[in-house]
Short mmCIF file of C-alpha atoms and ligand atoms in Angstrom, two decimals:
data_model
loop_
_atom_site.label_atom_id
_atom_site.label_comp_id
_atom_site.label_asym_id
_atom_site.label_seq_id
_atom_site.Cartn_x
_atom_site.Cartn_y
_atom_site.Cartn_z
CA UNK A 1 39.13 -12.78 1.21
CA UNK A 2 38.90 -16.33 -0.37
CA UNK A 3 38.95 -18.55 2.50
CA UNK A 4 39.27 -21.88 0.23
CA UNK A 5 37.31 -23.99 2.39
CA UNK A 6 33.90 -24.05 0.20
CA UNK A 7 32.73 -27.66 0.18
CA UNK A 8 34.53 -28.77 3.53
CA UNK A 9 32.82 -30.35 6.31
CA UNK A 10 32.78 -28.69 9.73
CA UNK A 11 31.85 -30.23 13.14
CA UNK A 12 30.47 -27.48 15.11
CA UNK A 13 29.75 -28.14 18.89
CA UNK A 14 27.80 -25.86 20.92
CA UNK A 15 26.17 -24.79 17.95
CA UNK A 16 22.77 -24.32 18.89
CA UNK A 17 22.85 -20.61 20.10
CA UNK A 18 25.26 -17.87 20.76
CA UNK A 19 28.86 -17.85 19.53
CA UNK A 20 28.48 -21.54 18.30
CA UNK A 21 25.51 -20.70 15.94
CA UNK A 22 27.19 -17.48 14.62
CA UNK A 23 30.28 -19.79 13.54
CA UNK A 24 27.62 -22.25 12.21
CA UNK A 25 25.89 -19.38 10.09
CA UNK A 26 29.40 -17.86 9.19
CA UNK A 27 30.73 -21.01 7.99
CA UNK A 28 27.39 -21.75 5.84
CA UNK A 29 27.98 -18.44 4.42
CA UNK A 30 31.11 -19.78 2.88
CA UNK A 31 29.87 -22.87 1.81
CA UNK A 32 30.78 -25.24 4.29
CA UNK A 33 28.91 -28.59 4.87
CA UNK A 34 27.70 -28.36 8.86
CA UNK A 35 27.38 -30.97 11.48
CA UNK A 36 25.98 -29.52 14.30
CA UNK A 37 25.65 -30.68 17.90
CA UNK A 38 24.36 -29.27 20.84
CA UNK A 39 21.78 -30.74 23.65
CA UNK A 40 18.74 -29.05 22.33
CA UNK A 41 17.08 -31.27 19.62
CA UNK A 42 14.87 -28.18 18.83
CA UNK A 43 16.96 -25.55 18.43
CA UNK A 44 19.23 -27.61 16.20
CA UNK A 45 16.32 -28.66 14.14
CA UNK A 46 15.39 -24.85 13.68
CA UNK A 47 18.85 -23.78 12.97
CA UNK A 48 19.53 -26.64 10.59
CA UNK A 49 16.11 -25.71 8.55
CA UNK A 50 17.12 -22.28 8.16
CA UNK A 51 20.58 -22.92 7.05
CA UNK A 52 19.06 -25.66 4.75
CA UNK A 53 16.75 -23.19 3.18
CA UNK A 54 19.44 -20.81 2.46
CA UNK A 55 21.24 -23.66 0.35
CA UNK A 56 23.65 -25.23 3.01
CA UNK A 57 24.30 -28.80 3.73
CA UNK A 58 23.56 -29.63 7.37
CA UNK A 59 23.17 -32.44 9.49
CA UNK A 60 22.94 -32.44 13.36
CA UNK A 61 22.91 -34.56 16.71
CA UNK A 62 21.65 -33.61 20.15
CA UNK A 63 24.26 -34.84 22.42
CA UNK A 64 25.21 -34.05 25.76
CA UNK A 65 29.16 -33.52 25.69
CA UNK A 66 29.61 -34.33 29.18
CA UNK A 67 28.52 -37.89 28.49
CA UNK A 68 31.48 -39.83 27.42
CA UNK A 69 29.73 -42.15 25.00
CA UNK A 70 28.18 -39.26 23.13
CA UNK A 71 31.60 -38.04 21.88
CA UNK A 72 31.90 -41.29 20.19
CA UNK A 73 28.43 -40.82 18.68
CA UNK A 74 29.09 -37.45 17.61
CA UNK A 75 32.42 -38.46 15.87
CA UNK A 76 30.74 -41.58 14.22
CA UNK A 77 27.65 -39.42 12.73
CA UNK A 78 29.92 -36.38 11.72
CA UNK A 79 32.64 -38.80 10.08
CA UNK A 80 29.75 -40.60 8.11
CA UNK A 81 28.68 -37.25 6.82
CA UNK A 82 31.87 -36.15 5.34
CA UNK A 83 35.48 -36.43 6.26
CA UNK A 84 35.67 -33.40 9.13
CA UNK A 85 38.53 -30.81 8.22
CA UNK A 86 36.94 -27.94 10.34
CA UNK A 87 36.27 -28.40 13.97
CA UNK A 88 34.77 -25.34 16.47
CA UNK A 89 35.11 -26.71 19.63
CA UNK A 90 32.79 -25.06 21.88
CA UNK A 91 30.26 -25.66 24.82
CA UNK A 92 28.73 -23.85 27.51
CA UNK A 93 30.09 -21.77 30.35
CA UNK A 94 30.60 -23.25 33.69
CA UNK A 95 28.67 -21.98 36.77
CA UNK A 96 30.07 -19.24 38.79
CA UNK A 97 32.18 -19.49 42.33
CA UNK A 98 35.35 -18.78 43.82
CA UNK A 99 38.42 -20.84 44.22
CA UNK A 100 38.09 -20.93 47.73
CA UNK A 101 34.67 -22.25 47.86
CA UNK A 102 33.68 -24.73 45.05
CA UNK A 103 33.42 -28.39 46.05
CA UNK A 104 35.62 -31.07 43.74
CA UNK A 105 32.35 -32.24 42.19
CA UNK A 106 32.05 -28.54 40.55
CA UNK A 107 35.75 -28.76 39.16
CA UNK A 108 35.15 -32.26 37.87
CA UNK A 109 31.63 -31.04 35.99
CA UNK A 110 34.05 -27.96 34.60
CA UNK A 111 36.57 -30.26 33.34
CA UNK A 112 33.86 -32.63 31.83
CA UNK A 113 32.13 -29.77 30.11
CA UNK A 114 35.14 -27.70 28.78
CA UNK A 115 38.15 -29.84 28.68
CA UNK A 116 37.35 -33.97 27.98
CA UNK A 117 34.86 -33.54 25.27
CA UNK A 118 37.37 -31.54 23.34
CA UNK A 119 40.34 -33.84 23.91
CA UNK A 120 38.00 -36.69 22.75
CA UNK A 121 36.76 -35.10 19.75
CA UNK A 122 40.07 -33.70 18.76
CA UNK A 123 41.60 -37.33 19.23
CA UNK A 124 38.84 -38.90 17.03
CA UNK A 125 39.23 -36.04 14.35
CA UNK A 126 43.09 -35.98 13.79
CA UNK A 127 43.71 -38.90 11.89
CA UNK A 128 41.38 -37.95 8.95
CA UNK A 129 42.99 -34.52 9.13
CA UNK A 130 46.39 -35.53 9.13
CA UNK A 131 45.75 -38.07 6.46
CA UNK A 132 44.36 -35.51 4.21
CA UNK A 133 47.26 -33.10 5.28
CA UNK A 134 44.56 -30.12 6.17
CA UNK A 135 42.71 -29.49 9.45
CA UNK A 136 41.75 -26.48 11.45
CA UNK A 137 40.93 -26.83 15.32
CA UNK A 138 39.15 -23.61 16.85
CA UNK A 139 38.45 -23.63 20.37
CA UNK A 140 36.36 -20.95 22.12
CA UNK A 141 37.69 -20.22 25.41
CA UNK A 142 37.47 -16.78 27.17
CA UNK A 143 39.29 -13.88 28.13
CA UNK A 144 39.93 -15.31 31.26
CA UNK A 145 42.67 -17.22 29.96
CA UNK A 146 44.66 -13.94 29.68
CA UNK A 147 43.27 -12.34 33.05
CA UNK A 148 41.17 -14.54 35.45
CA UNK A 149 37.84 -13.02 36.01
CA UNK A 150 36.61 -12.73 39.67
CA UNK A 151 34.25 -15.53 40.77
CA UNK A 152 34.89 -17.47 37.41
CA UNK A 153 37.27 -19.79 39.08
CA UNK A 154 36.15 -22.60 37.11
CA UNK A 155 36.58 -20.91 33.68
CA UNK A 156 39.96 -19.50 34.74
CA UNK A 157 41.45 -22.77 35.81
CA UNK A 158 40.02 -25.21 33.17
CA UNK A 159 40.41 -22.99 30.30
CA UNK A 160 44.00 -22.27 31.41
CA UNK A 161 44.41 -25.87 31.23
CA UNK A 162 42.70 -26.32 27.43
CA UNK A 163 45.30 -23.61 26.64
CA UNK A 164 47.87 -25.62 27.48
CA UNK A 165 46.60 -28.58 25.86
CA UNK A 166 46.30 -26.37 22.36
CA UNK A 167 49.61 -24.99 22.62
CA UNK A 168 51.06 -28.55 23.09
CA UNK A 169 49.11 -30.16 20.31
CA UNK A 170 49.60 -27.11 18.05
CA UNK A 171 53.31 -28.10 17.80
CA UNK A 172 52.72 -31.82 17.65
CA UNK A 173 50.64 -31.66 14.59
CA UNK A 174 51.80 -28.48 12.92
CA UNK A 175 53.95 -30.39 10.21
CA UNK A 176 50.42 -32.28 9.11
CA UNK A 177 48.69 -29.08 7.98
CA UNK A 178 46.85 -29.19 10.88
CA UNK A 179 46.37 -25.90 12.94
CA UNK A 180 45.16 -25.39 16.58
CA UNK A 181 44.10 -21.98 18.04
CA UNK A 182 41.58 -20.68 20.38
CA UNK A 183 39.23 -17.35 20.12
CA UNK A 184 38.77 -15.56 23.21
CA UNK A 185 35.57 -13.66 23.53
CA UNK A 186 35.16 -10.79 25.66
CA UNK A 187 31.71 -9.83 26.81
CA UNK A 188 29.52 -10.81 23.83
CA UNK A 189 26.00 -10.69 23.91
CA UNK A 190 24.30 -13.83 23.66
CA UNK A 191 21.24 -15.57 25.82
CA UNK A 192 23.99 -16.71 28.45
CA UNK A 193 25.27 -12.99 29.11
CA UNK A 194 21.58 -11.76 29.18
CA UNK A 195 20.92 -14.06 31.85
CA UNK A 196 23.89 -13.70 33.79
CA UNK A 197 23.32 -9.66 33.47
CA UNK A 198 19.72 -10.19 34.58
CA UNK A 199 20.67 -12.39 37.33
CA UNK A 200 23.13 -9.98 38.70
CA UNK A 201 20.68 -7.03 38.22
CA UNK A 202 18.07 -9.01 40.68
CA UNK A 203 21.05 -9.66 43.19
CA UNK A 204 21.84 -6.08 43.30
CA UNK A 205 18.11 -4.59 43.13
CA UNK A 206 19.05 -2.47 40.33
CA UNK A 207 17.56 -2.41 36.55
CA UNK A 208 19.57 -4.50 34.12
CA UNK A 209 20.23 -1.37 31.93
CA UNK A 210 22.40 -0.47 35.00
CA UNK A 211 24.40 -3.68 34.76
CA UNK A 212 24.84 -3.06 30.99
CA UNK A 213 25.99 0.74 31.44
CA UNK A 214 28.54 -0.56 33.80
CA UNK A 215 30.15 -3.01 31.78
CA UNK A 216 30.09 -1.05 28.53
CA UNK A 217 31.83 1.86 30.42
CA UNK A 218 34.85 -0.90 31.07
CA UNK A 219 35.02 -1.65 27.51
CA UNK A 220 36.98 0.67 25.13
CA UNK A 221 34.87 0.17 21.97
CA UNK A 222 31.62 1.12 24.54
CA UNK A 223 29.55 -1.87 23.73
CA UNK A 224 29.34 -5.61 24.17
CA UNK A 225 30.60 -7.50 21.12
CA UNK A 226 28.19 -9.63 18.50
CA UNK A 227 28.48 -13.18 18.29
CA UNK A 228 29.25 -12.75 14.60
CA UNK A 229 32.09 -10.57 15.42
CA UNK A 230 33.59 -13.72 17.42
CA UNK A 231 32.85 -16.18 14.85
CA UNK A 232 34.52 -13.92 12.18
CA UNK A 233 37.67 -14.59 13.71
CA UNK A 234 37.26 -18.34 14.23
CA UNK A 235 36.11 -18.64 10.62
CA UNK A 236 39.15 -16.91 9.49
CA UNK A 237 41.38 -19.02 11.48
CA UNK A 238 39.76 -21.95 9.41
CA UNK A 239 40.76 -20.62 6.16
CA UNK A 240 43.51 -21.64 3.97
CA UNK A 241 45.23 -18.22 4.14
CA UNK A 242 45.52 -18.79 8.26
CA UNK A 243 47.78 -21.92 7.35
CA UNK A 244 50.70 -20.49 9.32
CA UNK A 245 48.88 -19.28 12.18
CA UNK A 246 48.99 -21.99 14.97
CA UNK A 247 49.08 -22.39 18.61
CA UNK A 248 47.77 -18.81 19.87
CA UNK A 249 44.51 -17.47 21.43
CA UNK A 250 43.02 -14.91 19.59
CA UNK A 251 40.92 -12.23 21.62
CA UNK A 252 37.81 -10.34 20.44
CA UNK A 253 36.92 -8.17 23.42
CA UNK A 254 36.53 -4.55 22.06
CA UNK A 255 39.72 -3.59 23.40
CA UNK A 256 38.94 -4.59 27.26
CA UNK A 257 42.23 -6.18 28.24
CA UNK A 258 45.20 -3.83 28.98
CA UNK A 259 47.95 -6.48 28.20
CA UNK A 260 50.58 -5.65 25.42
CA UNK A 261 50.41 -9.61 24.36
N1 LIG B 1 29.34 -14.61 25.76
C1 LIG B 1 30.15 -13.92 26.37
O1 LIG B 1 30.44 -13.18 26.76
C2 LIG B 1 31.27 -14.93 26.63
C3 LIG B 1 32.44 -14.58 27.16
C4 LIG B 1 33.50 -15.26 27.49
C5 LIG B 1 33.55 -16.82 27.13
N2 LIG B 1 32.68 -17.30 26.64
C6 LIG B 1 32.33 -18.64 26.50
O2 LIG B 1 31.98 -18.97 25.18
C7 LIG B 1 31.28 -20.28 25.31
C8 LIG B 1 30.13 -19.88 24.05
O3 LIG B 1 29.45 -18.72 24.71
P1 LIG B 1 28.00 -18.48 24.38
O4 LIG B 1 27.62 -17.08 25.20
O5 LIG B 1 27.68 -18.36 22.95
O6 LIG B 1 27.31 -19.94 25.35
P2 LIG B 1 25.75 -19.77 25.23
O7 LIG B 1 24.84 -18.86 24.31
O8 LIG B 1 25.42 -20.77 26.61
O9 LIG B 1 25.69 -21.16 24.28
C9 LIG B 1 26.57 -22.49 24.40
C10 LIG B 1 26.39 -23.69 23.44
O10 LIG B 1 26.84 -24.81 23.97
C11 LIG B 1 25.73 -25.55 24.09
N3 LIG B 1 26.15 -26.60 25.22
C12 LIG B 1 26.29 -26.11 26.54
N4 LIG B 1 26.38 -27.11 27.18
C13 LIG B 1 26.51 -28.39 26.27
C14 LIG B 1 26.82 -29.65 26.42
N5 LIG B 1 27.11 -30.13 27.82
N6 LIG B 1 26.80 -30.41 25.67
C15 LIG B 1 26.68 -29.98 24.30
N7 LIG B 1 26.55 -28.73 23.99
C16 LIG B 1 26.32 -28.00 25.19
C17 LIG B 1 24.48 -25.13 23.97
O11 LIG B 1 23.38 -25.59 23.53
P3 LIG B 1 22.36 -26.46 24.57
O12 LIG B 1 22.04 -25.66 25.76
O13 LIG B 1 21.40 -26.51 23.60
O14 LIG B 1 23.04 -27.54 24.96
C18 LIG B 1 24.65 -23.67 23.31
O15 LIG B 1 24.87 -24.18 21.97
C19 LIG B 1 30.86 -20.52 26.25
O16 LIG B 1 31.64 -21.28 26.97
C20 LIG B 1 30.82 -19.20 27.44
O17 LIG B 1 31.32 -19.39 28.54
C21 LIG B 1 31.49 -16.40 26.60
#
């Protein structure tokens, strides 16, 4: 399928590993110019170098998006690089914990990680997108927006809030050629998940393979997802053919969730 985004500029946050990195790689294959953001300068440098060797035009900025001033720095540098028409909004997951026990600081931290940077970046990017009559905003959220996951109260609550924001925004900007969607991964094999499973295995005193087998047994596909399988959905939503698709959350979970819609 011809996505029609060759030569366009994308801002990809949380780009240094996992799903964000896979989106960056997939966009590079489509000939998209990339502005990459994450905290780790070293990882961004390695990724940018690899993508550039494959012919992509790439710049990056190491920035912690929980610090308000950094979203301004990112916006300025990304806009200087090119008119940003594609935005992949992604950061790391918040810590686990129950709704009953998490302290107010943890809620604030999750809001500052998952919600506020997305709003700040979107508000900075929208004027250019609207002026050009084309924009694609895709957030990476989680299947927890469809079915809350036990002991992930921060993710369950704050990502639900972001989903309300995206639904509202999508209607506000739809007539300007800007779409707003979310991709909600199920269990996807990234470093974060490998670390979480290793932690779980230590807690339970079982081999890490046992944790993988237990989770895989709950997934109809019989395996965890691959970052590139989540990325493929995000990149489709950024393409011209997806112009009439907006305000939705799209799940990539190997059939894990049982809901009809
Ligand atoms: N993998 C799954 O199974 C799964 C399932 C459901 C939802 N999710 C969610 O999907 C998102 C991506 O998942 P993933 O597995 O790819 O996570 P990951 O491997 O931990 O990658 C997260 C990315 O965000 C960056 N990042 C983290 N905190 C940041 C900050 N404060 N400022 C800027 N960049 C930051 C990380 O780079 P630096 O460390 O260099 O900053 C990294 O590039 C996460 O929100 C995760 O919770 C994942």
